[in-house]
mmCIF file of C-alpha atoms and ligand atoms in Angstrom:
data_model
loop_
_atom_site.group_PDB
_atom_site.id
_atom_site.type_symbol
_atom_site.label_atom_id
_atom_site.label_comp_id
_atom_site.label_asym_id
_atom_site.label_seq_id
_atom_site.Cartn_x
_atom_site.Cartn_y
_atom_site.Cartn_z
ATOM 1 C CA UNK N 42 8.230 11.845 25.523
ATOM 2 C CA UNK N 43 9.573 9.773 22.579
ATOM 3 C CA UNK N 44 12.794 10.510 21.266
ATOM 4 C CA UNK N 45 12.429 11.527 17.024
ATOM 5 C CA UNK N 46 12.764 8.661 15.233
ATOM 6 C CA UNK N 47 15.997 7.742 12.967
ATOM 7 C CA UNK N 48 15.800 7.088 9.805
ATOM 8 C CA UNK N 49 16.160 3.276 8.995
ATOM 9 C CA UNK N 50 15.190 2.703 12.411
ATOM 10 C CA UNK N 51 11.551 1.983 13.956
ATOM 11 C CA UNK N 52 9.168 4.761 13.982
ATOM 12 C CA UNK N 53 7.256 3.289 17.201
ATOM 13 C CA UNK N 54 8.266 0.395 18.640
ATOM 14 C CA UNK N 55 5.123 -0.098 21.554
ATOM 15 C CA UNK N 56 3.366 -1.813 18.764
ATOM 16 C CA UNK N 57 3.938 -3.780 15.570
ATOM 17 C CA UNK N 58 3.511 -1.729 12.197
ATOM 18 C CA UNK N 59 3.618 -2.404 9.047
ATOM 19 C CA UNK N 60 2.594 -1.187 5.321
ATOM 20 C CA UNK N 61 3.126 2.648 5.928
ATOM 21 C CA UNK N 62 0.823 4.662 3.683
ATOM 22 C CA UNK N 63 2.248 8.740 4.694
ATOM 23 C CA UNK N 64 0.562 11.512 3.623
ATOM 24 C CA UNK N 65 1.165 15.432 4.695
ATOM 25 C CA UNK N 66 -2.182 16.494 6.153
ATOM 26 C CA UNK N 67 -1.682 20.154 7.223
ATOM 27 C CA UNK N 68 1.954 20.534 7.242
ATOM 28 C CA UNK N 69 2.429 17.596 9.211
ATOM 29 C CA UNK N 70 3.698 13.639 8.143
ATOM 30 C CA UNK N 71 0.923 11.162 8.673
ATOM 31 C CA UNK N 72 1.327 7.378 8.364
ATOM 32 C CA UNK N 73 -1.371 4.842 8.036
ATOM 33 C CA UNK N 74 0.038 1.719 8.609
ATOM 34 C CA UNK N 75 -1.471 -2.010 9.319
ATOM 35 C CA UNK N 76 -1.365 -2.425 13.042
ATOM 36 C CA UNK N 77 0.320 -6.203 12.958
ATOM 37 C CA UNK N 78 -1.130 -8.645 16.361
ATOM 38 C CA UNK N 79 1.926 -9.563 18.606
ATOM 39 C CA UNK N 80 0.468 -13.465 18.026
ATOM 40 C CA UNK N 81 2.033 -16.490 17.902
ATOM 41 C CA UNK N 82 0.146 -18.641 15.998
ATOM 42 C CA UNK N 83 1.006 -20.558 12.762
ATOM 43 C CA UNK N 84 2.022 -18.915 9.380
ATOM 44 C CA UNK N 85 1.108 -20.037 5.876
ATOM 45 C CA UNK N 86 0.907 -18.879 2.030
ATOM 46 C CA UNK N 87 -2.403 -17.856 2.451
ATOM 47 C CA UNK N 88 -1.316 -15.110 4.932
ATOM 48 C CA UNK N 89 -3.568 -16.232 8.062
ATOM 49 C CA UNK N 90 -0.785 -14.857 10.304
ATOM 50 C CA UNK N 91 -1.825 -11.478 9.192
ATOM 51 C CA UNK N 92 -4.766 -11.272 11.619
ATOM 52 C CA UNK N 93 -5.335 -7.618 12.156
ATOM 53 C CA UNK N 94 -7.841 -6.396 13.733
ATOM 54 C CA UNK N 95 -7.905 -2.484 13.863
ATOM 55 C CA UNK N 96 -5.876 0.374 12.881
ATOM 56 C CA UNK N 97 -3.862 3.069 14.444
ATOM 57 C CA UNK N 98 -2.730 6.530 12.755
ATOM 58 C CA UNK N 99 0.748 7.708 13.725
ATOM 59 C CA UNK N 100 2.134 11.548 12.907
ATOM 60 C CA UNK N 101 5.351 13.278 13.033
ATOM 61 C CA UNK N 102 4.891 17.112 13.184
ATOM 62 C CA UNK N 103 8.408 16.993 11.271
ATOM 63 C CA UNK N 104 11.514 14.473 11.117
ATOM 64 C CA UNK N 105 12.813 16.283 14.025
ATOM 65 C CA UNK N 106 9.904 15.513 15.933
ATOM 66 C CA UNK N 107 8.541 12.534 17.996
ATOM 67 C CA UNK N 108 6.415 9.819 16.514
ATOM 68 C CA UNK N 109 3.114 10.285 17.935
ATOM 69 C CA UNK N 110 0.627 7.259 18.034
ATOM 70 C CA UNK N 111 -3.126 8.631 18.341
ATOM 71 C CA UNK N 112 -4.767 5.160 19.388
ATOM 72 C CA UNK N 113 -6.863 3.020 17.723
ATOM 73 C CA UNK N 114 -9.056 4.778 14.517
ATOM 74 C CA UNK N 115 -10.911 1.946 13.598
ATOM 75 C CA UNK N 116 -11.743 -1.541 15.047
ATOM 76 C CA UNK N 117 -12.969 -4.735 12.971
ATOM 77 C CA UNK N 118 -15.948 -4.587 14.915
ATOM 78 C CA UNK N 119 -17.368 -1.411 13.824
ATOM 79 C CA UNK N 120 -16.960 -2.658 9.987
ATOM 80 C CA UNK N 121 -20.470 -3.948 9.353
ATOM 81 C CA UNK N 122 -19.546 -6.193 6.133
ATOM 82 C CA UNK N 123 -16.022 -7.327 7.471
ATOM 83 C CA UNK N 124 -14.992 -10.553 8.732
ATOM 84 C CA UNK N 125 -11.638 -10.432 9.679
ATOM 85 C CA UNK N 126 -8.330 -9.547 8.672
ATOM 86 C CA UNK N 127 -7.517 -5.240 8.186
ATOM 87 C CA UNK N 128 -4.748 -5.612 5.908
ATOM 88 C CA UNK N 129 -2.946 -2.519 4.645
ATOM 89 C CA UNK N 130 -4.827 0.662 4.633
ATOM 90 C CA UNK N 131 -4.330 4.268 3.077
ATOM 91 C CA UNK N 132 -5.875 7.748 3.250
ATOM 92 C CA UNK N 133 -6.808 10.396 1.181
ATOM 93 C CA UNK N 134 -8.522 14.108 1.555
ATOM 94 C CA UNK N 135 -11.423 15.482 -0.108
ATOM 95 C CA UNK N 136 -14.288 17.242 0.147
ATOM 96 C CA UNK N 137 -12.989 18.385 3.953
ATOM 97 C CA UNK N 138 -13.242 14.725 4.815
ATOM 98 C CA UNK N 139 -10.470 12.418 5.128
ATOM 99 C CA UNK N 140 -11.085 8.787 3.918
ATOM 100 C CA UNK N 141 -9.178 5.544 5.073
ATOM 101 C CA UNK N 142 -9.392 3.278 2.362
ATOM 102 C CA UNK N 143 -8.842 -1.096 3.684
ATOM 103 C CA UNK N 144 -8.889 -4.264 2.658
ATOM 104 C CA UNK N 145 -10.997 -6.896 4.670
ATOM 105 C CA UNK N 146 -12.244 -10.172 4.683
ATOM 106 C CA UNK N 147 -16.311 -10.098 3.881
ATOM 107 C CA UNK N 148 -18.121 -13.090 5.397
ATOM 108 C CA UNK N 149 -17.855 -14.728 2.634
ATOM 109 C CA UNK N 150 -13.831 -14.972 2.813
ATOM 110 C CA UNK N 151 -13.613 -13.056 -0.050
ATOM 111 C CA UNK N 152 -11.327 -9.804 0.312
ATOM 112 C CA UNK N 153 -12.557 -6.538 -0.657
ATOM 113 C CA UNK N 154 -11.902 -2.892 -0.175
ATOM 114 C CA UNK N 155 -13.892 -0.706 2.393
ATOM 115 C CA UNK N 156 -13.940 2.921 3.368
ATOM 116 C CA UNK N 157 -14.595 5.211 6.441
ATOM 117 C CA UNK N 158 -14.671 8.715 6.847
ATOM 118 C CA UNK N 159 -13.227 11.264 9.373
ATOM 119 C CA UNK N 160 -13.376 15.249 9.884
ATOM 120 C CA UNK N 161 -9.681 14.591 10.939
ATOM 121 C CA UNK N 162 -6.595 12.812 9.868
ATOM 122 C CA UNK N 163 -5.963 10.802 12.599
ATOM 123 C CA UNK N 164 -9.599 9.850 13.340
ATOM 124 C CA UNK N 165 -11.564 8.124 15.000
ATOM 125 C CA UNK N 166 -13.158 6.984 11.246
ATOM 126 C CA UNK N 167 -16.579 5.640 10.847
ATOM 127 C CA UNK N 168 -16.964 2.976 8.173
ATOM 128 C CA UNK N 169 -19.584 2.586 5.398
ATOM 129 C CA UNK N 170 -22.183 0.137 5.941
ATOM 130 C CA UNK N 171 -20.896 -2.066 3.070
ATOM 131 C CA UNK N 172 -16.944 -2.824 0.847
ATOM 132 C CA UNK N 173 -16.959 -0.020 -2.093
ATOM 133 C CA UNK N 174 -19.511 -2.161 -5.325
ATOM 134 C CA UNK N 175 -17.588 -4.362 -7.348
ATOM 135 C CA UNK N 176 -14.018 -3.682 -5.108
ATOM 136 C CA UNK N 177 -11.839 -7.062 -5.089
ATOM 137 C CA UNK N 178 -8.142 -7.897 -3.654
ATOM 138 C CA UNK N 179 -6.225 -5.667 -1.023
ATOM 139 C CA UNK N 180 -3.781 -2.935 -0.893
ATOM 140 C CA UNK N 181 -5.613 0.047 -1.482
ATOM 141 C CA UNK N 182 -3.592 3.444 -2.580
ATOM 142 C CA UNK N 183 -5.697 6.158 -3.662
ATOM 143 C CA UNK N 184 -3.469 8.952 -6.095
ATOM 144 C CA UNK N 185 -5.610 12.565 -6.165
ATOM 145 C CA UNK N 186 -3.867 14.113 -9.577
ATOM 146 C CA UNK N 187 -3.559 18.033 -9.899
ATOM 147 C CA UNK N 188 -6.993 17.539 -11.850
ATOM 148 C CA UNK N 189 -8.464 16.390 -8.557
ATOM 149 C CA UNK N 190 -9.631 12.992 -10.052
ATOM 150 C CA UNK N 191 -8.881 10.518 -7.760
ATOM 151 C CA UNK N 192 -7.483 7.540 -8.727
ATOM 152 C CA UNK N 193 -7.759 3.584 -7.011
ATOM 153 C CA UNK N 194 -5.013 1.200 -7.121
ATOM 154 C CA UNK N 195 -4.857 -1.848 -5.640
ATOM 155 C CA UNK N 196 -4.286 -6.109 -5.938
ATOM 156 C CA UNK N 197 -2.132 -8.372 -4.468
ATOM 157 C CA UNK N 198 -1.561 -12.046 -5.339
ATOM 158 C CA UNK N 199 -1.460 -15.607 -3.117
ATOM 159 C CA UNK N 200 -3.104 -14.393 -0.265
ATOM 160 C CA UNK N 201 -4.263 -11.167 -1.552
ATOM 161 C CA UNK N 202 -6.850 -13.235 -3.992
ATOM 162 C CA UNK N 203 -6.006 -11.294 -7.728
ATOM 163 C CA UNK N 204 -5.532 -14.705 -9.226
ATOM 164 C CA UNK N 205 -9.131 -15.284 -8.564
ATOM 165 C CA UNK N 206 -10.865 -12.749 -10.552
ATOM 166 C CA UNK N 207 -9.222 -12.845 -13.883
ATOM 167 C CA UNK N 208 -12.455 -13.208 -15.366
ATOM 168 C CA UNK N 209 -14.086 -10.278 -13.066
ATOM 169 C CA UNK N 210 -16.113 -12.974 -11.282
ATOM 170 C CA UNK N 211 -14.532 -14.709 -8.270
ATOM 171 C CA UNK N 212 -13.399 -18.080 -9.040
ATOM 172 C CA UNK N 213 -12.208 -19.455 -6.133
ATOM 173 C CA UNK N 214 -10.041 -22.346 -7.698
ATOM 174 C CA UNK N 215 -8.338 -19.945 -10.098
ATOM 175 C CA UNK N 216 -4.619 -20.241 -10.905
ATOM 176 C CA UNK N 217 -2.449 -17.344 -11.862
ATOM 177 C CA UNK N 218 -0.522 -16.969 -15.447
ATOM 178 C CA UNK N 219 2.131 -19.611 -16.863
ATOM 179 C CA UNK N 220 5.502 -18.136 -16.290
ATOM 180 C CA UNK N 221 5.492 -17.742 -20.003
ATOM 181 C CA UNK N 222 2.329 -15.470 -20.226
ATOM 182 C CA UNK N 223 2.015 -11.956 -19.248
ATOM 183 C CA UNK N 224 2.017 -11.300 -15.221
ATOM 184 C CA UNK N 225 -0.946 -9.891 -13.820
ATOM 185 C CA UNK N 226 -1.222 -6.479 -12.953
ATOM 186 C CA UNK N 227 -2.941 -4.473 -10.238
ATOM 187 C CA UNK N 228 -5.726 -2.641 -11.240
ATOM 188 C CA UNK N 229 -7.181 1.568 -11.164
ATOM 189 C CA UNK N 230 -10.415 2.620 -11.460
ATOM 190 C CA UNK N 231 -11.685 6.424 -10.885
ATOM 191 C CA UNK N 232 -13.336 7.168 -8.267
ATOM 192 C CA UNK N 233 -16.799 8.896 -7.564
ATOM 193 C CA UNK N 234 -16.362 12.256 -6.475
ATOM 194 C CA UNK N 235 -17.714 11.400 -3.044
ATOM 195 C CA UNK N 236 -14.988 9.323 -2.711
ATOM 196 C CA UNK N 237 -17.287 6.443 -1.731
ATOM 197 C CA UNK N 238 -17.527 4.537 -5.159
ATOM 198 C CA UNK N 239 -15.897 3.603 -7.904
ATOM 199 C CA UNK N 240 -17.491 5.379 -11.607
ATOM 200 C CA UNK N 241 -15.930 2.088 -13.821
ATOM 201 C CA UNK N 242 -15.038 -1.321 -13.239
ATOM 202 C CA UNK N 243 -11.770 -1.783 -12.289
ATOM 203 C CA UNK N 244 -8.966 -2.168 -15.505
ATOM 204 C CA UNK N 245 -5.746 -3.955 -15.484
ATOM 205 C CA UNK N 246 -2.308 -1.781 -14.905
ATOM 206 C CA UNK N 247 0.110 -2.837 -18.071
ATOM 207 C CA UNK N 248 3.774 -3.452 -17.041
ATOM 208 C CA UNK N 249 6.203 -3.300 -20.143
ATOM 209 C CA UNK N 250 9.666 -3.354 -20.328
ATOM 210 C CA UNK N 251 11.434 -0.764 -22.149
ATOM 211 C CA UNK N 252 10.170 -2.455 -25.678
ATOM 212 C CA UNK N 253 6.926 -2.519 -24.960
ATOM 213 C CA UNK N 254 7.187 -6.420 -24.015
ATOM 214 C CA UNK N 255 4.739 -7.271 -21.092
ATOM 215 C CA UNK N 256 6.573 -8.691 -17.841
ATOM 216 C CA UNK N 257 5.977 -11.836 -17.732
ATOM 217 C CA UNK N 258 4.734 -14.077 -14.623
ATOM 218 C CA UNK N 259 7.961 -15.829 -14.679
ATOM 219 C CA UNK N 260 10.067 -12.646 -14.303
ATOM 220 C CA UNK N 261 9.758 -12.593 -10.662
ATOM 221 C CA UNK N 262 12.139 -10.184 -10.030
ATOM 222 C CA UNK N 263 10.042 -7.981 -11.924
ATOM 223 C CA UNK N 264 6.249 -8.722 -12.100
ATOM 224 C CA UNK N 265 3.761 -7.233 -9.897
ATOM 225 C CA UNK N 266 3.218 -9.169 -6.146
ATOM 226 C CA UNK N 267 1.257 -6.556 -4.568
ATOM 227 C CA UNK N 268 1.411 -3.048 -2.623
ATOM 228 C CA UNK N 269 0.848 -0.629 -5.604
ATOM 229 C CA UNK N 270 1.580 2.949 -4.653
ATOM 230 C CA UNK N 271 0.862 6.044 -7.386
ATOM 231 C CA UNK N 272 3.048 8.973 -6.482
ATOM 232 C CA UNK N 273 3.821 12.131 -9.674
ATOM 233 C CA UNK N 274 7.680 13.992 -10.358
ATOM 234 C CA UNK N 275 8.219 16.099 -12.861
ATOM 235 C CA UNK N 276 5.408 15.381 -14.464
ATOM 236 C CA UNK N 277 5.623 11.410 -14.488
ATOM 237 C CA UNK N 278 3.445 9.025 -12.879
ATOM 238 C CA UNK N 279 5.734 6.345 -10.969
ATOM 239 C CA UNK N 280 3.806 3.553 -9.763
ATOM 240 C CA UNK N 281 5.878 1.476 -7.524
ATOM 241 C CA UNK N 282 4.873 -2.432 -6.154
ATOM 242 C CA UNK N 283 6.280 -5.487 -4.531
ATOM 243 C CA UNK N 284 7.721 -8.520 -5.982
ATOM 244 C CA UNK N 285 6.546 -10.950 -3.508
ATOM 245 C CA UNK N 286 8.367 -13.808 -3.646
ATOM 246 C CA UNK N 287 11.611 -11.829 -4.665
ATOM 247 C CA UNK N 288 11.220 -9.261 -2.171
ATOM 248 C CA UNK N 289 11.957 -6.010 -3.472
ATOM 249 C CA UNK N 290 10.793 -2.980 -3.553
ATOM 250 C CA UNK N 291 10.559 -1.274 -7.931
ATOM 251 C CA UNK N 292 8.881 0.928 -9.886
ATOM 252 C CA UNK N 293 7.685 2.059 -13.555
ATOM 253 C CA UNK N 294 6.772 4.787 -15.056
ATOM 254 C CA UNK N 295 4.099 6.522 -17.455
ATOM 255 C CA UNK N 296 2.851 9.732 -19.114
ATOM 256 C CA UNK N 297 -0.558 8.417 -17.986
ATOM 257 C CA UNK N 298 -1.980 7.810 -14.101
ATOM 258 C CA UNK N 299 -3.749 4.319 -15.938
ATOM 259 C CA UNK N 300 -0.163 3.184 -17.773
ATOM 260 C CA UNK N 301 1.298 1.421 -19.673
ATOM 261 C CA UNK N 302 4.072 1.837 -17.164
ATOM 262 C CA UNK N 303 7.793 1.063 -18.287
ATOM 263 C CA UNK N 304 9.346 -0.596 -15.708
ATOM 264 C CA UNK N 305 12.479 1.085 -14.580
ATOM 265 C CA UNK N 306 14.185 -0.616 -11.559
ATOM 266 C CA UNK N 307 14.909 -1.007 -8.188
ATOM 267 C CA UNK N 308 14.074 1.306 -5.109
ATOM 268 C CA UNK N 309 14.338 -1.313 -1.961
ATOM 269 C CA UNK N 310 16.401 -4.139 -1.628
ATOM 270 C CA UNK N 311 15.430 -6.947 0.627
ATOM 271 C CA UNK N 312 14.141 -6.176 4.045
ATOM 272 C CA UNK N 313 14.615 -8.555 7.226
ATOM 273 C CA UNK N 314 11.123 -10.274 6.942
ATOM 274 C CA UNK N 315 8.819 -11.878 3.874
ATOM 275 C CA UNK N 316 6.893 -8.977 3.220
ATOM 276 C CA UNK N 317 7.870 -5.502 1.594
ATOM 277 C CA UNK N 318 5.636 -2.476 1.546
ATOM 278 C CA UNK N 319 5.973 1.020 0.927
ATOM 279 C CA UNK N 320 4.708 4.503 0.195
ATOM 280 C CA UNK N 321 6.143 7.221 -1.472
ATOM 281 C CA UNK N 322 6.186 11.252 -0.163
ATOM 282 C CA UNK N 323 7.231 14.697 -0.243
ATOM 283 C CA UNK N 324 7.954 16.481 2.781
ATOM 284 C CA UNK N 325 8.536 19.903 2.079
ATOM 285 C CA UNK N 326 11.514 20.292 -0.464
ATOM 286 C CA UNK N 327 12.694 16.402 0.269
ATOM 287 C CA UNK N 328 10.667 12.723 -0.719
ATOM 288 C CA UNK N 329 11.037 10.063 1.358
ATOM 289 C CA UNK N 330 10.277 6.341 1.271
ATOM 290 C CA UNK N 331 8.579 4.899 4.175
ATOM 291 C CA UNK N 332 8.722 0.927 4.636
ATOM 292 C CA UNK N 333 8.583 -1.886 7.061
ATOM 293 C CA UNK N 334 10.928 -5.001 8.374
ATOM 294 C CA UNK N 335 10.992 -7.520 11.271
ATOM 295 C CA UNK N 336 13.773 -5.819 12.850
ATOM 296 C CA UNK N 337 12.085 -5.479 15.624
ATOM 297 C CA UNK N 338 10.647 -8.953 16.073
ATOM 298 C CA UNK N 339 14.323 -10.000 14.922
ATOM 299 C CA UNK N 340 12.772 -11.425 11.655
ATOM 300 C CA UNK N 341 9.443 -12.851 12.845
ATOM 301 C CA UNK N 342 7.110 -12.351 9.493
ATOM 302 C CA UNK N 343 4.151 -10.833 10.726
ATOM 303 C CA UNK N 344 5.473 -8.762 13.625
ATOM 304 C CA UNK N 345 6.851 -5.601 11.690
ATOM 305 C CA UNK N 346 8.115 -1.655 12.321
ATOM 306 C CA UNK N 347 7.722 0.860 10.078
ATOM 307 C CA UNK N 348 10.661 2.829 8.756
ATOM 308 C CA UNK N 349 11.517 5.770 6.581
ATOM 309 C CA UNK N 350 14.586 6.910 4.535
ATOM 310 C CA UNK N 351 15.224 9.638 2.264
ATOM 311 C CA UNK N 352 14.819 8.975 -1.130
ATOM 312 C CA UNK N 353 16.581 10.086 -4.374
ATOM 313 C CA UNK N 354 15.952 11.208 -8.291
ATOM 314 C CA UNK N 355 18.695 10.879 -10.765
ATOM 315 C CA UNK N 356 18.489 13.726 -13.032
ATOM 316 C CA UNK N 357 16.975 11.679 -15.691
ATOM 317 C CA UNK N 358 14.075 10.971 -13.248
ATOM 318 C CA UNK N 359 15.096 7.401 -12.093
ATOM 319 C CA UNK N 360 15.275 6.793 -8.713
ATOM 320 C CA UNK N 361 18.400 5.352 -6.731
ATOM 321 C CA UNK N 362 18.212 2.181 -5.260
ATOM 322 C CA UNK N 363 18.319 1.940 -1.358
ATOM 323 C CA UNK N 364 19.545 -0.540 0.685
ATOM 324 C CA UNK N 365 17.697 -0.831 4.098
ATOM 325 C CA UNK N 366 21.065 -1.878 6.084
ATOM 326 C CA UNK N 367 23.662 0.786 5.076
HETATM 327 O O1 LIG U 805 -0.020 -6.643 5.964
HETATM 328 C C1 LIG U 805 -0.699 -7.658 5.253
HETATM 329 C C2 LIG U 805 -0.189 -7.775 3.861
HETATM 330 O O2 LIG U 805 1.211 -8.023 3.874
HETATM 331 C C3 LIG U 805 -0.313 -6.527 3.030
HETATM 332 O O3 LIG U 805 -1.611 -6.265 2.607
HETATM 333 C C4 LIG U 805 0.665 -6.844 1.975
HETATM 334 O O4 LIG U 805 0.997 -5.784 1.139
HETATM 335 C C5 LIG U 805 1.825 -7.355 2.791
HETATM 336 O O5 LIG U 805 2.607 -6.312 3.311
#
């Protein structure tokens, strides 16, 4: 039997994990997370390295219990319209169905977002015959509000592809922004209440600063990268992201689950590894943060563990910035 995990430490270490989407699913902590190929092939920009193939759904039936992994949930080859590449996944419930929402490769190279559906939360999930109609980019992170309208986020940029539909066609010579004009941001759209498609096409998330300026795609420490993630506190929506190239982990905030967000801050410092990737939950009267590093690769990019810490509110609402090593 596996020993409970610790927190800042891996949460399985039999397999490489990465991009933890948690959720509780009847009382109990699961985490969707990319299932990253012990490989050792070459690594680039583009993100070739991250050649994942299926996924598997790990659970905790608390923090004092053992990190169970429940085998693989869903293979490449059982995605009809997918190519290659299962990049990072998340889950929602509706409808007594749970949904894993993903990001593939179609055969034409472009990336899109796909869905399968399960009676349970840890699977086995059986995928739609084709990606979700005019879905784009990766990082999928569905937000359910108290209104039950459920909400797509999702983007990422380099690898990830945003840069390339700017004009909501694929161009695939695109560039991003100058560093002098607004970044771009992920985007939301609502979707159908069969969870399957989206009812509008996707808009652009604005990021402001706390005069209303947009972050610009200069301000790297700042702009969105890619990894959105849609969580509600007191009443706020917090949508938190990557940086990419600066490698943290920060967050906004808004009245609204569609923005403007006001960017805020700082949640996670720099992890051992290129990549940062979180989710945000509440388990019971606590939130945690769950993320990833290549601690357990010692620092090899696309061999990463998934992790979780306890996460905290300042009484005006902001949250305190962790670091991963202390
Ligand atoms: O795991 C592949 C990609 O790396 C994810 O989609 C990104 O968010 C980054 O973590």
């Amino acid at each position: 039997m596996n020993k409970p995990a610790q927190p800042k430490e891996p949460l399985v270490t039999h397999i490489y994990t990465a991009d933890p989407s948690a959720h509780v699913f009847d009382g109990k902590i699961y985490i969707y997370p990319s299932h990253d190929l012990d490989h050792d092939g070459p690594s680039n920009d583009n993100g070739d390295q991250y050649a994942m193939e299926d996924y598997h759904i790990l659970s905790m039936d608390d923090f004092n219990s053992p990190c169970v992994d429940h085998g693989e949930a869903l293979h490449l080859r059982d995605i009809p319209w997918a190519k290659q590449q299962l990049w990072a996944p998340d889950a929602a419930y509706k409808n007594n169905t749970y949904y894993l929402f993903f990001p593939a490769r179609d055969k034409e190279d472009i990336f899109r977002l796909g869905v399968a559906t399960s009676s349970t939360p840890a699977g086995p999930f059986t995928a739609q015959e084709n990606y979700i109609p005019g879905s784009y980019s990766i990082d999928p992170a569905v937000f359910i509000d108290e209104d039950n309208k459920a909400y797509i986020y999702f983007g990422g940029l380099w690898g990830g592809q945003l840069e390339k539909w700017q004009t909501g066609t694929f161009l695939p010579d695109a560039k991003g922004p100058a560093e002098n004009e607004p970044a771009l941001g992920p985007r939301v759209a609502v979707l159908s209440e069969d969870m399957l498609t989206f009812t509008n096409e996707p808009q652009e998330i604005k990021i402001v600063d706390e005069e209303g300026n947009p972050i610009l795609a200069g301000d790297e420490d700042r702009r969105y990268f890619e990894g959105p993630w849609v969580h509600k506190y007191n009443g706020y929506y917090y949508l938190s992201y990557s940086t990419g190239t600066t490698h943290c982990l920060v967050y906004a905030m808004s009245e609204h689950p569609q923005g403007p967000y006001v960017f805020k801050g700082t949640i996670l410092t720099p992890v051992i590894g290129w990549t940062t990737h979180h989710s945000i939950v509440q388990f019971q009267d606590k939130w945690y943060l769950f993320y990833h590093d290549c601690s357990l690769s010692d620092g090899v990019n696309h061999k990463r563990c998934v992790k979780y810490t306890e996460l905290t509110y300042n009484a005006d609402g902001t949250i305190q910035t962790i670091d991963p090593y202390k």
